Amino acid sequence: MPIDPRIQAALDRPLNGKRTLRFRMVRGYVAAPGTGPIGETCHTCRHAEPLGCDRREWICGPVGDHTLKIDRSTKACSRWERSKHAR
Ligand code: SF4
């Protein structure tokens, strides 16, 4: 898989301070949102798990903390894998 150009640009940039770290870790997400494939979201990731039968609240499976809910419209992280239910 080719490397995401945003990640390559971040790697090429000199590390001078806080502003150079473009992708920020967010609690509840296993890796920094936005570091995954372009155009993909947690909605199409196989790791997103519903909390209840109504499928309104979701968590990131690898995090394993049921108190940290995720927004499935968030950009995919580097651990994203296509869900077999996604088209
Ligand atoms: S893309 Fe998948 S692995 Fe990454 S935070 Fe979202 S649900 Fe978790």
XYZ file of C-alpha atoms and ligand atoms in Angstrom:
95
model
C 0.000 0.000 0.000
C 1.483 3.389 -0.962
C 2.140 5.768 1.901
C -0.362 8.574 2.415
C 1.166 11.816 1.025
C 0.064 13.729 4.158
C 2.008 11.323 6.344
C 5.036 11.505 4.040
C 4.904 15.330 4.157
C 4.731 15.200 7.966
C 7.731 12.849 8.040
C 9.728 15.109 5.703
C 8.988 18.238 7.742
C 11.524 19.287 10.402
C 10.372 18.612 13.964
C 10.650 22.067 15.492
C 7.662 22.302 17.790
C 4.066 21.453 18.548
C 2.667 22.798 15.270
C 4.646 20.307 13.203
C 2.658 17.418 14.679
C -0.409 17.622 12.475
C -2.198 14.481 13.608
C -3.312 14.459 17.226
C -4.253 11.484 19.329
C -7.868 11.599 20.492
C -9.128 9.506 23.405
C -11.247 6.584 22.280
C -9.481 6.195 18.930
C -6.689 3.623 18.740
C -4.521 5.878 16.531
C -4.647 9.526 15.482
C -7.663 10.208 13.234
C -6.683 11.262 9.721
C -3.646 8.995 9.455
C -5.500 6.302 7.517
C -6.539 5.963 3.874
C -7.925 9.131 2.283
C -11.703 9.148 2.009
C -12.269 6.400 4.567
C -13.899 6.897 7.970
C -14.558 4.833 11.064
C -17.935 4.079 9.445
C -16.267 1.686 6.972
C -13.790 0.194 9.463
C -14.116 -3.358 10.721
C -12.944 -2.309 14.190
C -15.944 -0.058 14.899
C -18.272 -1.904 17.265
C -21.809 -0.953 18.309
C -22.428 -0.555 22.023
C -26.062 -1.553 22.046
C -28.734 -3.144 19.911
C -29.895 0.247 18.633
C -26.448 0.803 17.022
C -26.440 4.509 17.934
C -23.270 4.526 19.988
C -20.016 3.054 18.721
C -16.615 2.317 20.133
C -13.260 1.520 18.582
C -12.719 -2.202 19.249
C -8.914 -2.189 19.765
C -9.260 0.509 22.458
C -11.677 -1.735 24.343
C -12.986 1.001 26.640
C -16.780 1.082 26.523
C -16.930 4.549 28.083
C -15.073 6.174 25.158
C -17.498 6.492 22.279
C -16.398 7.401 18.769
C -17.949 9.453 16.009
C -18.117 7.182 12.982
C -17.757 10.144 10.602
C -14.212 10.693 11.885
C -11.443 10.259 9.328
C -9.834 6.816 9.406
C -6.753 6.131 11.500
C -3.689 4.102 10.555
C -5.256 0.914 11.991
C -8.238 1.126 9.621
C -9.286 -2.081 7.881
C -12.205 -2.388 5.503
C -15.345 -3.809 7.028
C -16.774 -6.746 5.139
C -20.149 -4.979 5.346
C -18.893 -1.749 3.750
C -19.194 -1.282 0.027
S -10.578 3.753 11.807
Fe -11.119 1.846 12.846
S -9.370 1.350 14.139
Fe -9.203 3.538 13.579
S -10.224 4.666 15.233
Fe -11.777 4.288 13.632
S -12.790 2.368 14.258
Fe -10.828 2.505 15.402
